[in-house]
Amino acid sequence: MAADLAATAVAHANIALVKYWGKRDAELVLPWTGSLSMTLDVFSTTTTVDLSSPADEDLVTLDDVAVTGEPRRRVVAFLDLVRERAGRTGKAVVRSRNTVPTGAGLASSSSGFAALALAASTAYGLDLDATALSRLARRGSGSASRSVFGGFALWHAGHDDASSHAEPLPSTGFAPAMVIAMVDTGHKTVSSREAMRRTVETSPLYRPWVDSAAADLEEMRAAVSRGDLEAVGEIAERNALGMHATMLAARPAVRYLSPATVAVLDAVLELRRAGVAAYATMDAGPNVKILCAPADAERVAEAVAPHGTTVVAGIGPAARLVADR
Ligand code: DP6
């Protein structure tokens, strides 16, 4: 193994249409439910893992700023996992760049850990196929298991480390737009990790949501494969609102939805009344992602523009290695 190895990988954020919300095994990041997502062609993370200048400890930067505290601990724990598998001990310099606002419920951990999984496993000499890469990325952040793949990806909940991974859905040409309405890109006050733990442990609505998620997943898979935007949108919207209901019922409650979120949801309803097929989904933050036909994206973006900045996204690619920087 070359001693001066470095690898750079790019991965794109994904947005779940059927959500992952709740772990049954926090150590292995095994979820209670399967989930299904669309990888975006915006919001990417580019990460270099460089082993060429051995240091006493891992050095991690994000957009040229040193990463410290809990975010650094998660990266180092992930590198330890890769080193253990590779039988290697050398520390790494990890340089990441995000084109997605970090920690604002815009799926930065999905692109972040997918890029890190690919760059770190390559730099440390592991040769992983896509399934193994998805399993590895999952250990960093559950949603990252899906960003290994482009297009639509289904993360099978599985029952152990081997069976819990994502797979790409066959491409059918179905390519909706997703209008991201960024009503607030500030850092969230409760991390998604803490919010889902609290929800699983204390919310009386959690179990019913898990039960309904199984049906949502099967219906969503079928709706994506037949390219049925209305069905995809309806299932995505009800699944996301249900997820937020579980958090609102947690003790203490977790509420990510802000007045601006609700204003965007109203605008989406208004669009539907006007005959535009537009459907909303929200993650662990106040921002809203609106699924629609590409031909309607500009109209949707205009309708929600009074409430925040908009970005129009389409279907994005799988994680990939790029030439070292
Ligand atoms: C609401 O993947 O960030 O975006 O596994 O604890 O790192 P950890 O959680 P994370 O949670 C994502 C939750 C979600 C829904 C989803 O992407 O499926």
CSV table of C-alpha atoms and ligand atoms in Angstrom, one decimal:
chain,number,residue,atom,x,y,z
A,1,MET,CA,0.0,0.0,0.0
A,2,ALA,CA,1.4,3.4,-1.0
A,3,ALA,CA,2.2,5.5,2.0
A,4,ASP,CA,1.3,8.8,0.4
A,5,LEU,CA,-2.2,7.9,-0.5
A,6,ALA,CA,-5.0,10.5,-0.7
A,7,ALA,CA,-8.4,10.2,-2.2
A,8,THR,CA,-11.1,12.8,-3.0
A,9,ALA,CA,-14.8,11.9,-3.3
A,10,VAL,CA,-17.9,13.9,-4.1
A,11,ALA,CA,-21.4,13.0,-2.9
A,12,HIS,CA,-24.7,14.8,-3.2
A,13,ALA,CA,-27.3,15.3,-0.6
A,14,ASN,CA,-30.5,13.3,-0.8
A,15,ILE,CA,-34.0,14.1,0.4
A,16,ALA,CA,-36.1,11.3,1.8
A,17,LEU,CA,-39.6,10.9,0.3
A,18,VAL,CA,-40.3,8.2,3.0
A,19,LYS,CA,-38.3,9.2,6.0
A,20,TYR,CA,-35.8,7.5,8.2
A,21,TRP,CA,-36.7,8.6,11.7
A,22,GLY,CA,-35.5,6.5,14.7
A,23,LYS,CA,-32.8,3.9,15.4
A,24,ARG,CA,-33.3,0.6,17.0
A,25,ASP,CA,-29.5,0.2,17.3
A,26,ALA,CA,-27.6,3.5,17.8
A,27,GLU,CA,-24.2,1.9,17.6
A,28,LEU,CA,-24.8,0.2,14.3
A,29,VAL,CA,-27.2,2.9,13.1
A,30,LEU,CA,-30.0,0.3,12.3
A,31,PRO,CA,-33.3,2.1,11.7
A,32,TRP,CA,-36.8,1.0,12.7
A,33,THR,CA,-38.1,1.7,9.2
A,34,GLY,CA,-36.9,1.5,5.6
A,35,SER,CA,-36.7,4.8,3.7
A,36,LEU,CA,-36.6,6.0,0.2
A,37,SER,CA,-34.9,9.1,-1.2
A,38,MET,CA,-34.1,11.2,-4.2
A,39,THR,CA,-30.4,12.3,-4.6
A,40,LEU,CA,-30.2,15.9,-5.7
A,41,ASP,CA,-28.0,17.6,-8.3
A,42,VAL,CA,-27.3,20.5,-5.9
A,43,PHE,CA,-25.8,20.5,-2.4
A,44,SER,CA,-22.7,18.4,-2.6
A,45,THR,CA,-19.8,17.7,-0.3
A,46,THR,CA,-16.3,17.2,-1.6
A,47,THR,CA,-13.9,15.4,0.8
A,48,THR,CA,-10.2,14.6,0.6
A,49,VAL,CA,-8.7,12.1,3.0
A,50,ASP,CA,-5.0,12.5,2.9
A,51,LEU,CA,-2.6,10.1,4.7
A,52,SER,CA,0.6,11.6,3.3
A,53,SER,CA,1.7,13.7,6.3
A,54,PRO,CA,1.4,11.4,9.4
A,55,ALA,CA,0.2,13.3,12.5
A,56,ASP,CA,-0.5,12.3,16.1
A,57,GLU,CA,-4.2,12.9,15.6
A,58,ASP,CA,-6.7,13.3,12.8
A,59,LEU,CA,-7.1,16.9,11.5
A,60,VAL,CA,-10.6,17.7,10.1
A,61,THR,CA,-11.6,20.9,8.3
A,62,LEU,CA,-14.8,22.0,6.8
A,63,ASP,CA,-14.6,24.9,4.4
A,64,ASP,CA,-11.1,25.6,5.7
A,65,VAL,CA,-12.2,25.9,9.3
A,66,ALA,CA,-11.1,23.3,11.9
A,67,VAL,CA,-13.9,21.0,13.0
A,68,THR,CA,-14.1,20.5,16.8
A,69,GLY,CA,-16.3,19.0,19.4
A,70,GLU,CA,-19.0,16.5,18.6
A,71,PRO,CA,-18.8,16.8,14.8
A,72,ARG,CA,-15.1,16.0,15.0
A,73,ARG,CA,-15.7,13.1,17.3
A,74,ARG,CA,-18.1,11.6,14.8
A,75,VAL,CA,-15.6,11.9,12.0
A,76,VAL,CA,-12.8,10.4,14.1
A,77,ALA,CA,-15.0,7.5,15.2
A,78,PHE,CA,-15.8,6.9,11.6
A,79,LEU,CA,-12.1,7.0,10.6
A,80,ASP,CA,-11.4,4.5,13.4
A,81,LEU,CA,-14.0,2.2,12.0
A,82,VAL,CA,-12.4,2.4,8.5
A,83,ARG,CA,-8.9,1.9,10.0
A,84,GLU,CA,-10.0,-1.1,12.0
A,85,ARG,CA,-11.4,-2.7,8.9
A,86,ALA,CA,-8.3,-1.9,6.8
A,87,GLY,CA,-5.9,-2.9,9.6
A,88,ARG,CA,-4.2,0.5,9.4
A,89,THR,CA,-3.4,3.0,12.1
A,90,GLY,CA,-2.1,6.2,10.4
A,91,LYS,CA,-4.0,9.4,11.2
A,92,ALA,CA,-5.6,11.4,8.4
A,93,VAL,CA,-6.0,15.0,7.3
A,94,VAL,CA,-9.7,15.3,6.2
A,95,ARG,CA,-10.6,18.4,4.2
A,96,SER,CA,-14.3,18.9,3.3
A,97,ARG,CA,-16.1,21.5,1.3
A,98,ASN,CA,-19.9,21.8,1.4
A,99,THR,CA,-22.1,23.5,-1.1
A,100,VAL,CA,-25.0,22.8,1.3
A,101,PRO,CA,-25.6,24.8,4.5
A,102,THR,CA,-24.4,22.6,7.4
A,103,GLY,CA,-26.7,21.5,10.1
A,104,ALA,CA,-29.8,23.3,8.8
A,105,GLY,CA,-31.9,20.3,7.9
A,106,LEU,CA,-30.7,20.4,4.4
A,107,ALA,CA,-29.2,16.9,4.5
A,108,SER,CA,-25.5,17.9,4.9
A,109,SER,CA,-24.8,14.8,6.9
A,110,SER,CA,-26.0,12.6,4.0
A,111,SER,CA,-23.6,14.1,1.4
A,112,GLY,CA,-20.9,14.5,4.1
A,113,PHE,CA,-20.7,10.9,5.3
A,114,ALA,CA,-21.2,9.4,1.9
A,115,ALA,CA,-18.2,11.5,0.6
A,116,LEU,CA,-16.2,10.6,3.7
A,117,ALA,CA,-17.0,6.9,3.4
A,118,LEU,CA,-15.8,6.8,-0.2
A,119,ALA,CA,-12.7,8.9,0.3
A,120,ALA,CA,-11.6,7.3,3.5
A,121,SER,CA,-12.2,3.7,2.4
A,122,THR,CA,-10.2,4.4,-0.8
A,123,ALA,CA,-7.4,6.2,1.0
A,124,TYR,CA,-7.0,3.4,3.5
A,125,GLY,CA,-7.0,0.8,0.8
A,126,LEU,CA,-10.4,-0.9,1.2
A,127,ASP,CA,-12.0,-1.9,-2.0
A,128,LEU,CA,-15.7,-1.7,-1.3
A,129,ASP,CA,-18.6,-2.4,-3.7
A,130,ALA,CA,-21.6,0.0,-3.6
A,131,THR,CA,-23.5,-2.1,-1.1
A,132,ALA,CA,-20.5,-2.3,1.3
A,133,LEU,CA,-20.0,1.4,0.8
A,134,SER,CA,-23.6,2.1,1.7
A,135,ARG,CA,-23.3,0.0,4.8
A,136,LEU,CA,-20.2,1.9,5.8
A,137,ALA,CA,-21.7,5.3,5.1
A,138,ARG,CA,-24.7,4.3,7.3
A,139,ARG,CA,-22.4,4.0,10.3
A,140,GLY,CA,-21.5,7.7,9.9
A,141,SER,CA,-25.0,9.0,9.4
A,142,GLY,CA,-28.0,6.9,8.5
A,143,SER,CA,-29.2,9.1,5.6
A,144,ALA,CA,-25.7,8.8,4.0
A,145,SER,CA,-26.3,5.2,3.2
A,146,ARG,CA,-28.6,6.5,0.4
A,147,SER,CA,-26.3,9.3,-0.9
A,148,VAL,CA,-23.9,6.5,-2.2
A,149,PHE,CA,-26.4,6.2,-5.0
A,150,GLY,CA,-27.8,8.6,-7.5
A,151,GLY,CA,-31.5,8.9,-8.6
A,152,PHE,CA,-33.9,7.2,-6.2
A,153,ALA,CA,-32.5,5.0,-3.4
A,154,LEU,CA,-34.2,2.6,-1.0
A,155,TRP,CA,-32.6,2.0,2.3
A,156,HIS,CA,-33.6,-1.5,3.5
A,157,ALA,CA,-34.0,-1.3,7.3
A,158,GLY,CA,-32.5,-4.8,7.6
A,159,HIS,CA,-31.9,-6.5,10.9
A,160,ASP,CA,-28.1,-6.4,11.3
A,161,ASP,CA,-25.1,-4.6,9.9
A,162,ALA,CA,-25.0,-6.8,6.7
A,163,SER,CA,-28.7,-6.4,5.8
A,164,SER,CA,-29.1,-2.7,6.4
A,165,HIS,CA,-28.1,-0.8,3.3
A,166,ALA,CA,-29.5,1.2,0.4
A,167,GLU,CA,-29.9,0.1,-3.2
A,168,PRO,CA,-30.7,2.2,-6.2
A,169,LEU,CA,-34.2,1.9,-7.8
A,170,PRO,CA,-34.1,1.1,-11.5
A,171,SER,CA,-34.1,4.2,-13.5
A,172,THR,CA,-37.4,4.8,-15.4
A,173,GLY,CA,-36.8,8.3,-16.6
A,174,PHE,CA,-39.0,9.7,-13.8
A,175,ALA,CA,-37.2,12.9,-13.0
A,176,PRO,CA,-39.3,15.3,-10.9
A,177,ALA,CA,-37.9,18.7,-9.8
A,178,MET,CA,-37.5,19.6,-6.1
A,179,VAL,CA,-37.8,23.2,-5.2
A,180,ILE,CA,-35.9,23.9,-1.9
A,181,ALA,CA,-37.4,26.8,0.0
A,182,MET,CA,-34.8,27.9,2.5
A,183,VAL,CA,-36.7,29.9,5.1
A,184,ASP,CA,-33.9,29.7,7.6
A,185,THR,CA,-30.3,28.3,7.1
A,186,GLY,CA,-29.2,28.9,10.7
A,187,HIS,CA,-27.9,26.0,12.7
A,188,LYS,CA,-30.7,23.9,14.3
A,189,THR,CA,-31.0,23.9,18.0
A,190,VAL,CA,-31.7,20.2,18.4
A,191,SER,CA,-29.7,17.8,16.3
A,192,SER,CA,-31.6,15.3,14.3
A,193,ARG,CA,-29.8,12.6,16.2
A,194,GLU,CA,-31.0,13.8,19.5
A,195,ALA,CA,-34.5,14.6,18.2
A,196,MET,CA,-35.0,11.1,16.8
A,197,ARG,CA,-33.7,9.5,20.0
A,198,ARG,CA,-36.1,11.5,22.1
A,199,THR,CA,-38.9,10.7,19.7
A,200,VAL,CA,-38.3,7.0,19.9
A,201,GLU,CA,-38.0,7.0,23.7
A,202,THR,CA,-40.9,9.3,24.6
A,203,SER,CA,-43.4,9.9,21.8
A,204,PRO,CA,-46.7,8.0,22.0
A,205,LEU,CA,-47.1,8.6,18.3
A,206,TYR,CA,-43.8,6.9,17.3
A,207,ARG,CA,-45.1,3.3,17.1
A,208,PRO,CA,-48.1,4.2,14.9
A,209,TRP,CA,-45.8,6.1,12.6
A,210,VAL,CA,-43.5,3.2,12.2
A,211,ASP,CA,-46.5,1.0,11.4
A,212,SER,CA,-47.7,3.4,8.7
A,213,ALA,CA,-44.2,3.9,7.3
A,214,ALA,CA,-44.1,0.3,6.1
A,215,ALA,CA,-47.2,0.9,3.9
A,216,ASP,CA,-45.8,4.3,2.8
A,217,LEU,CA,-42.6,2.6,1.6
A,218,GLU,CA,-44.3,-0.1,-0.5
A,219,GLU,CA,-46.6,2.4,-2.0
A,220,MET,CA,-43.8,4.9,-2.7
A,221,ARG,CA,-41.7,2.3,-4.4
A,222,ALA,CA,-44.5,1.4,-6.7
A,223,ALA,CA,-45.4,5.1,-7.4
A,224,VAL,CA,-41.7,5.9,-8.2
A,225,SER,CA,-41.5,3.0,-10.6
A,226,ARG,CA,-44.6,4.0,-12.5
A,227,GLY,CA,-43.5,7.6,-12.5
A,228,ASP,CA,-46.7,8.8,-10.8
A,229,LEU,CA,-45.9,12.3,-9.5
A,230,GLU,CA,-49.2,12.8,-7.7
A,231,ALA,CA,-48.9,9.6,-5.7
A,232,VAL,CA,-45.2,10.1,-4.9
A,233,GLY,CA,-46.1,13.6,-3.7
A,234,GLU,CA,-49.1,12.6,-1.6
A,235,ILE,CA,-47.2,9.8,0.1
A,236,ALA,CA,-44.1,12.0,0.7
A,237,GLU,CA,-46.2,14.8,2.2
A,238,ARG,CA,-48.2,12.6,4.6
A,239,ASN,CA,-45.1,10.7,5.6
A,240,ALA,CA,-43.2,13.9,6.5
A,241,LEU,CA,-46.1,15.5,8.3
A,242,GLY,CA,-46.5,12.3,10.3
A,243,MET,CA,-42.9,12.3,11.2
A,244,HIS,CA,-43.2,15.8,12.5
A,245,ALA,CA,-46.3,14.8,14.5
A,246,THR,CA,-44.2,12.2,16.3
A,247,MET,CA,-41.7,14.9,17.3
A,248,LEU,CA,-44.3,17.3,18.4
A,249,ALA,CA,-45.6,14.6,20.7
A,250,ALA,CA,-42.2,13.8,22.1
A,251,ARG,CA,-41.4,14.9,25.7
A,252,PRO,CA,-40.2,17.5,25.6
A,253,ALA,CA,-41.5,18.3,22.2
A,254,VAL,CA,-39.2,18.9,19.2
A,255,ARG,CA,-40.6,21.5,16.9
A,256,TYR,CA,-38.6,22.3,13.7
A,257,LEU,CA,-41.5,23.9,11.8
A,258,SER,CA,-41.5,27.7,12.0
A,259,PRO,CA,-44.1,30.3,10.9
A,260,ALA,CA,-42.3,30.6,7.6
A,261,THR,CA,-42.5,26.8,7.1
A,262,VAL,CA,-46.3,26.9,7.6
A,263,ALA,CA,-46.5,29.8,5.2
A,264,VAL,CA,-44.7,27.7,2.5
A,265,LEU,CA,-47.1,24.8,3.3
A,266,ASP,CA,-50.0,27.1,2.7
A,267,ALA,CA,-48.5,28.3,-0.6
A,268,VAL,CA,-48.1,24.7,-1.7
A,269,LEU,CA,-51.8,24.0,-0.9
A,270,GLU,CA,-52.7,27.1,-2.8
A,271,LEU,CA,-50.7,25.8,-5.8
A,272,ARG,CA,-52.6,22.5,-5.7
A,273,ARG,CA,-55.9,24.3,-5.6
A,274,ALA,CA,-54.8,26.1,-8.7
A,275,GLY,CA,-54.1,22.8,-10.4
A,276,VAL,CA,-50.3,22.6,-10.0
A,277,ALA,CA,-49.1,19.2,-8.7
A,278,ALA,CA,-46.8,20.4,-5.9
A,279,TYR,CA,-46.1,18.5,-2.6
A,280,ALA,CA,-44.0,19.4,0.4
A,281,THR,CA,-41.6,17.5,2.6
A,282,MET,CA,-39.6,18.7,5.6
A,283,ASP,CA,-36.7,17.2,7.5
A,284,ALA,CA,-35.0,18.1,10.8
A,285,GLY,CA,-35.3,21.9,10.2
A,286,PRO,CA,-37.7,24.5,9.1
A,287,ASN,CA,-36.9,24.4,5.3
A,288,VAL,CA,-39.3,22.9,2.9
A,289,LYS,CA,-38.6,20.8,-0.2
A,290,ILE,CA,-41.3,20.9,-2.8
A,291,LEU,CA,-41.7,18.1,-5.3
A,292,CYS,CA,-43.2,19.1,-8.7
A,293,ALA,CA,-42.9,18.6,-12.4
A,294,PRO,CA,-39.8,20.3,-13.9
A,295,ALA,CA,-42.1,22.4,-16.1
A,296,ASP,CA,-43.8,23.8,-12.9
A,297,ALA,CA,-40.6,24.4,-10.9
A,298,GLU,CA,-40.3,28.1,-11.8
A,299,ARG,CA,-44.0,28.8,-10.9
A,300,VAL,CA,-43.6,26.9,-7.6
A,301,ALA,CA,-40.4,28.8,-6.8
A,302,GLU,CA,-42.1,32.1,-7.5
A,303,ALA,CA,-45.1,31.2,-5.3
A,304,VAL,CA,-42.9,30.5,-2.3
A,305,ALA,CA,-40.2,33.2,-2.9
A,306,PRO,CA,-41.8,35.7,-0.5
A,307,HIS,CA,-40.9,33.3,2.4
A,308,GLY,CA,-37.3,32.5,1.6
A,309,THR,CA,-34.5,31.8,-0.9
A,310,THR,CA,-35.3,29.1,-3.4
A,311,VAL,CA,-33.1,26.6,-5.2
A,312,VAL,CA,-34.5,24.3,-8.0
A,313,ALA,CA,-32.9,20.9,-7.9
A,314,GLY,CA,-33.2,17.8,-10.1
A,315,ILE,CA,-32.1,14.2,-9.8
A,316,GLY,CA,-28.4,13.9,-8.9
A,317,PRO,CA,-25.6,11.4,-9.4
A,318,ALA,CA,-24.0,8.7,-7.2
A,319,ALA,CA,-21.0,9.4,-5.0
A,320,ARG,CA,-17.8,9.2,-7.0
A,321,LEU,CA,-14.0,9.6,-6.7
A,322,VAL,CA,-12.5,12.6,-8.4
A,323,ALA,CA,-8.9,13.6,-9.2
A,324,ASP,CA,-7.1,14.5,-6.0
A,325,ARG,CA,-7.0,18.2,-5.2
B,1,DP6,C1,-35.2,13.8,8.9
B,1,DP6,O1,-29.2,10.7,8.8
B,1,DP6,O2,-29.0,12.9,9.9
B,1,DP6,O3,-33.4,13.9,7.4
B,1,DP6,O4,-28.3,8.7,11.5
B,1,DP6,O5,-28.4,10.2,13.4
B,1,DP6,O6,-26.9,10.8,11.5
B,1,DP6,P1,-28.2,10.1,12.0
B,1,DP6,O7,-29.4,10.9,11.3
B,1,DP6,P2,-29.6,11.6,9.9
B,1,DP6,O8,-31.2,11.8,9.9
B,1,DP6,C2,-31.9,12.2,8.8
B,1,DP6,C3,-33.3,12.3,9.2
B,1,DP6,C4,-34.2,13.0,8.2
B,1,DP6,C5,-34.9,12.0,7.4
B,1,DP6,C6,-34.2,11.2,6.3
B,1,DP6,O9,-33.2,11.8,5.7
B,1,DP6,O10,-34.6,10.1,6.0
